[in-house]
CSV table of C-alpha atoms in Angstrom, one decimal:
chain,number,residue,atom,x,y,z
Z,843,MET,CA,0.0,0.0,0.0
Z,844,SER,CA,1.3,3.4,-1.0
Z,845,LEU,CA,0.8,6.6,1.0
Z,846,GLU,CA,0.9,8.5,-2.2
Z,847,GLN,CA,-1.8,6.5,-4.0
Z,848,GLU,CA,-4.2,5.6,-1.1
Z,849,LYS,CA,-3.5,8.7,1.0
Z,850,TYR,CA,-3.1,6.4,4.1
Z,851,MET,CA,-1.2,3.3,5.3
Z,852,ILE,CA,-1.4,1.2,8.5
Z,853,VAL,CA,1.7,0.6,10.5
Z,854,LYS,CA,1.7,-2.1,13.1
Z,855,GLU,CA,3.4,-1.5,16.4
Z,856,LEU,CA,4.5,2.1,15.8
Z,857,LEU,CA,4.7,2.3,19.6
Z,858,SER,CA,5.3,-0.6,21.9
Z,859,LYS,CA,2.5,-2.0,24.2
Z,860,GLU,CA,4.6,-0.8,27.2
Z,861,VAL,CA,4.9,2.7,26.0
Z,862,CYS,CA,1.2,2.8,25.2
Z,863,LYS,CA,0.2,1.5,28.6
Z,864,ILE,CA,2.3,4.3,30.3
Z,865,THR,CA,0.9,6.9,27.9
Z,866,GLU,CA,-2.7,5.7,28.5
Z,867,GLN,CA,-2.4,6.0,32.2
Z,868,TYR,CA,-0.7,9.4,31.9
Z,869,CYS,CA,-3.5,10.7,29.6
Z,870,LEU,CA,-6.2,9.5,32.1
Z,871,PHE,CA,-4.4,11.2,35.0
Z,872,GLU,CA,-4.0,14.3,32.9
Z,873,MET,CA,-7.8,14.3,32.2
Z,874,LEU,CA,-8.5,13.7,35.9
Z,875,ASN,CA,-6.3,16.5,37.2
Z,876,ASN,CA,-6.3,19.0,34.3
Z,877,PHE,CA,-9.6,18.5,32.5
Z,878,ASN,CA,-9.5,20.5,29.3
Z,879,PRO,CA,-12.8,20.0,27.4
Z,880,ASP,CA,-13.1,20.9,23.7
Z,881,LYS,CA,-15.3,23.9,23.3
Z,882,PRO,CA,-18.9,23.6,22.0
Z,883,THR,CA,-17.8,24.6,18.5
Z,884,GLY,CA,-14.8,22.3,18.6
Z,885,GLN,CA,-14.5,19.0,16.7
Z,886,VAL,CA,-15.5,16.8,19.7
Z,887,PRO,CA,-17.4,19.1,22.2
Z,888,GLY,CA,-16.9,18.4,25.9
Z,889,THR,CA,-14.1,15.8,25.3
Z,890,HIS,CA,-10.7,16.1,27.0
Z,891,PHE,CA,-7.8,17.0,24.7
Z,892,LYS,CA,-4.3,18.4,25.1
Z,893,TYR,CA,-2.2,20.1,22.5
Z,894,GLY,CA,1.6,19.8,22.7
Z,895,ASP,CA,1.7,17.8,25.9
Z,896,ASN,CA,5.2,16.8,27.2
Z,897,MET,CA,4.5,13.1,26.9
Z,898,THR,CA,3.0,13.3,23.4
Z,899,GLU,CA,5.7,15.7,22.2
Z,900,THR,CA,8.2,13.1,23.3
Z,901,LEU,CA,6.3,10.5,21.2
Z,902,LEU,CA,6.3,12.9,18.2
Z,903,LEU,CA,10.1,12.8,18.2
Z,904,HIS,CA,10.4,9.1,19.1
Z,905,ALA,CA,8.2,8.0,16.3
Z,906,LYS,CA,9.7,10.2,13.6
Z,907,PRO,CA,12.5,7.8,12.4
Z,908,LYS,CA,10.1,4.9,12.0
Z,909,LEU,CA,7.6,7.0,10.2
Z,910,GLU,CA,10.3,8.3,7.8
Z,911,SER,CA,11.4,4.7,7.2
Z,912,VAL,CA,7.9,3.5,6.3
Z,913,THR,CA,6.8,6.5,4.3
Z,914,GLY,CA,10.1,7.2,2.5
Z,915,LEU,CA,9.8,10.9,3.4
Z,916,LYS,CA,12.0,13.2,5.4
Z,917,LEU,CA,9.6,14.7,8.0
Z,918,VAL,CA,9.6,17.9,10.0
Z,919,PRO,CA,7.6,17.6,13.3
Z,920,THR,CA,4.8,20.2,13.8
Z,921,TYR,CA,2.8,19.2,16.9
Z,922,SER,CA,1.2,16.4,18.9
Z,923,TYR,CA,-2.2,16.1,20.5
Z,924,HIS,CA,-4.1,13.6,22.5
Z,925,ARG,CA,-7.8,13.1,23.1
Z,926,VAL,CA,-9.7,10.8,25.5
Z,927,TYR,CA,-12.9,10.0,23.7
Z,928,LYS,CA,-16.0,9.4,25.8
Z,929,PRO,CA,-19.3,7.4,25.0
Z,930,GLY,CA,-21.4,9.0,22.3
Z,931,ASP,CA,-18.5,11.0,20.8
Z,932,ILE,CA,-18.4,11.5,17.0
Z,933,LEU,CA,-15.5,12.9,15.0
Z,934,PRO,CA,-17.1,14.6,12.1
Z,935,ASP,CA,-15.6,14.0,8.6
Z,936,HIS,CA,-13.0,16.6,7.9
Z,937,GLN,CA,-9.6,17.4,6.3
Z,938,ASP,CA,-6.8,18.8,8.4
Z,939,ARG,CA,-4.9,22.1,8.2
Z,940,PRO,CA,-1.4,22.3,6.6
Z,941,SER,CA,0.5,21.5,9.8
Z,942,CYS,CA,-1.0,18.0,9.5
Z,943,GLU,CA,0.3,17.2,6.0
Z,944,ILE,CA,1.5,13.8,7.2
Z,945,SER,CA,-0.2,12.5,10.3
Z,946,ALA,CA,-0.3,9.4,12.5
Z,947,THR,CA,-3.2,8.6,14.8
Z,948,VAL,CA,-2.1,5.9,17.3
Z,949,THR,CA,-4.5,3.8,19.3
Z,950,ILE,CA,-3.0,4.1,22.8
Z,951,GLY,CA,-5.6,2.3,24.9
Z,952,PHE,CA,-9.3,1.8,25.5
Z,953,LYS,CA,-12.0,0.4,27.8
Z,954,TYR,CA,-15.2,-0.7,26.2
Z,955,ASN,CA,-18.0,-1.4,28.6
Z,956,ASP,CA,-21.1,-3.3,27.4
Z,957,LYS,CA,-19.3,-4.6,24.2
Z,958,ASP,CA,-18.0,-8.0,23.2
Z,959,ASP,CA,-14.4,-8.6,22.3
Z,960,ASN,CA,-15.0,-8.1,18.6
Z,961,TYR,CA,-15.9,-4.4,18.9
Z,962,HIS,CA,-13.3,-1.8,18.0
Z,963,TRP,CA,-13.9,1.9,17.3
Z,964,ASN,CA,-12.1,2.7,14.1
Z,965,LEU,CA,-11.1,5.8,12.1
Z,966,HIS,CA,-12.6,5.9,8.7
Z,967,GLY,CA,-11.4,7.5,5.5
Z,968,TYR,CA,-12.8,8.0,2.0
Z,969,VAL,CA,-10.7,6.4,-0.7
Z,970,ASN,CA,-11.8,6.8,-4.3
Z,971,GLY,CA,-15.1,8.1,-2.9
Z,972,GLU,CA,-15.8,5.0,-0.7
Z,973,LYS,CA,-15.8,4.9,3.1
Z,974,CYS,CA,-13.4,2.4,4.5
Z,975,TYR,CA,-12.6,1.6,8.1
Z,976,LEU,CA,-9.0,1.6,9.2
Z,977,GLN,CA,-8.6,-0.8,12.1
Z,978,CYS,CA,-5.7,-0.5,14.4
Z,979,GLY,CA,-4.8,-2.3,17.7
Z,980,ILE,CA,-3.0,-0.8,20.6
Z,981,GLY,CA,0.3,0.7,19.4
Z,982,ASP,CA,-0.7,0.6,15.7
Z,983,ALA,CA,-1.1,3.7,13.7
Z,984,VAL,CA,-2.9,5.0,10.7
Z,985,ILE,CA,-0.5,7.3,8.8
Z,986,TYR,CA,-2.4,9.5,6.4
Z,987,LYS,CA,-2.2,12.7,4.3
Z,988,GLY,CA,-4.3,14.8,6.7
Z,989,CYS,CA,-4.9,17.7,4.2
Z,990,GLU,CA,-6.1,15.3,1.5
Z,991,LEU,CA,-7.8,12.3,3.0
Z,992,VAL,CA,-11.3,13.0,4.4
Z,993,HIS,CA,-11.5,11.2,7.7
Z,994,GLY,CA,-13.6,10.9,10.8
Z,995,ARG,CA,-15.2,8.5,13.3
Z,996,ASP,CA,-18.8,7.2,13.7
Z,997,ARG,CA,-20.6,7.5,17.0
Z,998,PHE,CA,-18.7,5.8,19.9
Z,999,GLU,CA,-21.4,3.3,20.9
Z,1000,VAL,CA,-20.2,2.0,24.2
Z,1001,GLY,CA,-21.4,1.8,27.8
Z,1002,GLU,CA,-20.9,4.3,30.6
Z,1003,TYR,CA,-17.3,4.9,31.8
Z,1004,SER,CA,-15.9,3.6,28.5
Z,1005,TYR,CA,-13.1,5.6,26.8
Z,1006,GLN,CA,-10.5,5.5,24.0
Z,1007,VAL,CA,-7.2,7.3,24.2
Z,1008,GLN,CA,-5.7,8.4,20.8
Z,1009,VAL,CA,-2.5,10.3,20.2
Z,1010,PHE,CA,-2.0,12.3,17.1
Z,1011,LEU,CA,1.4,13.0,15.7
Z,1012,HIS,CA,1.7,15.6,13.0
Z,1013,TYR,CA,4.5,16.4,10.5
Z,1014,VAL,CA,5.2,18.1,7.2
Z,1015,ASP,CA,7.2,16.8,4.3
Z,1016,ALA,CA,10.7,18.4,4.6
Z,1017,ASN,CA,10.7,18.6,0.8
Z,1018,GLY,CA,7.1,19.8,0.5
Z,1019,PRO,CA,5.3,23.1,0.3
Z,1020,TYR,CA,4.7,23.5,4.0
Z,1021,SER,CA,8.2,22.7,5.4
Z,1022,ASP,CA,9.2,26.3,6.2
Z,1023,SER,CA,5.8,27.9,7.1
Z,1024,TYR,CA,4.5,25.1,9.4
Z,1025,LYS,CA,7.7,23.8,11.0
Z,1026,TYR,CA,6.9,23.2,14.7
Z,1027,ASP,CA,3.4,24.6,14.0
Z,1028,GLY,CA,4.8,28.1,14.3
Z,1029,ARG,CA,6.4,27.5,17.7
Z,1030,PRO,CA,10.1,28.1,18.4
Z,1031,ALA,CA,10.7,24.4,19.0
Z,1032,ILE,CA,8.9,21.1,19.8
Z,1033,GLY,CA,7.8,21.0,23.4
Z,1034,VAL,CA,7.3,24.8,23.7
Z,1035,LYS,CA,3.7,25.8,24.5
Z,1036,ASN,CA,3.2,29.1,22.8
Z,1037,ALA,CA,1.6,27.8,19.7
Z,1038,LEU,CA,0.1,30.2,17.2
Z,1039,ILE,CA,-3.3,28.4,17.0
């Protein structure tokens, strides 16, 4: 599968299960202690998210060599993001802004109450006009051209106290049109909080 042709590819074990377990617990603690709900006009209203968190910025740098290897691209990191989805959430179909030219969404961890072992809440994308579901286990990533692939998530149909933790790692192609303008998402460096968004 080619990122250039399909606009996405699935990479197994981008992050180890151990790293994911630590990150999952970290994100849950972060939500508990520093709850930051998306605004009513945001993508997923009322759901906890964090831009440029220290843990996910570390993962952004850690994953870069493997992502460069599988995509064949030289990448410049822009920013990271995590979200702890709650029951009933929907991620509306959308395309991303230029800082997300090459993106990876990594399944970090989940708890599905009132569901059997076959249930998995997946990202979907539209390839050649057809909706396809991009299934990833813990540590796996969907790498996609965020500005080109229309993507989203259907309603999170799970019981009370369920959740899914996703980490989003965003880059631009070092040889592409966004490399200078969107490097570090307009910040002085990765890990620095004063973003221009």
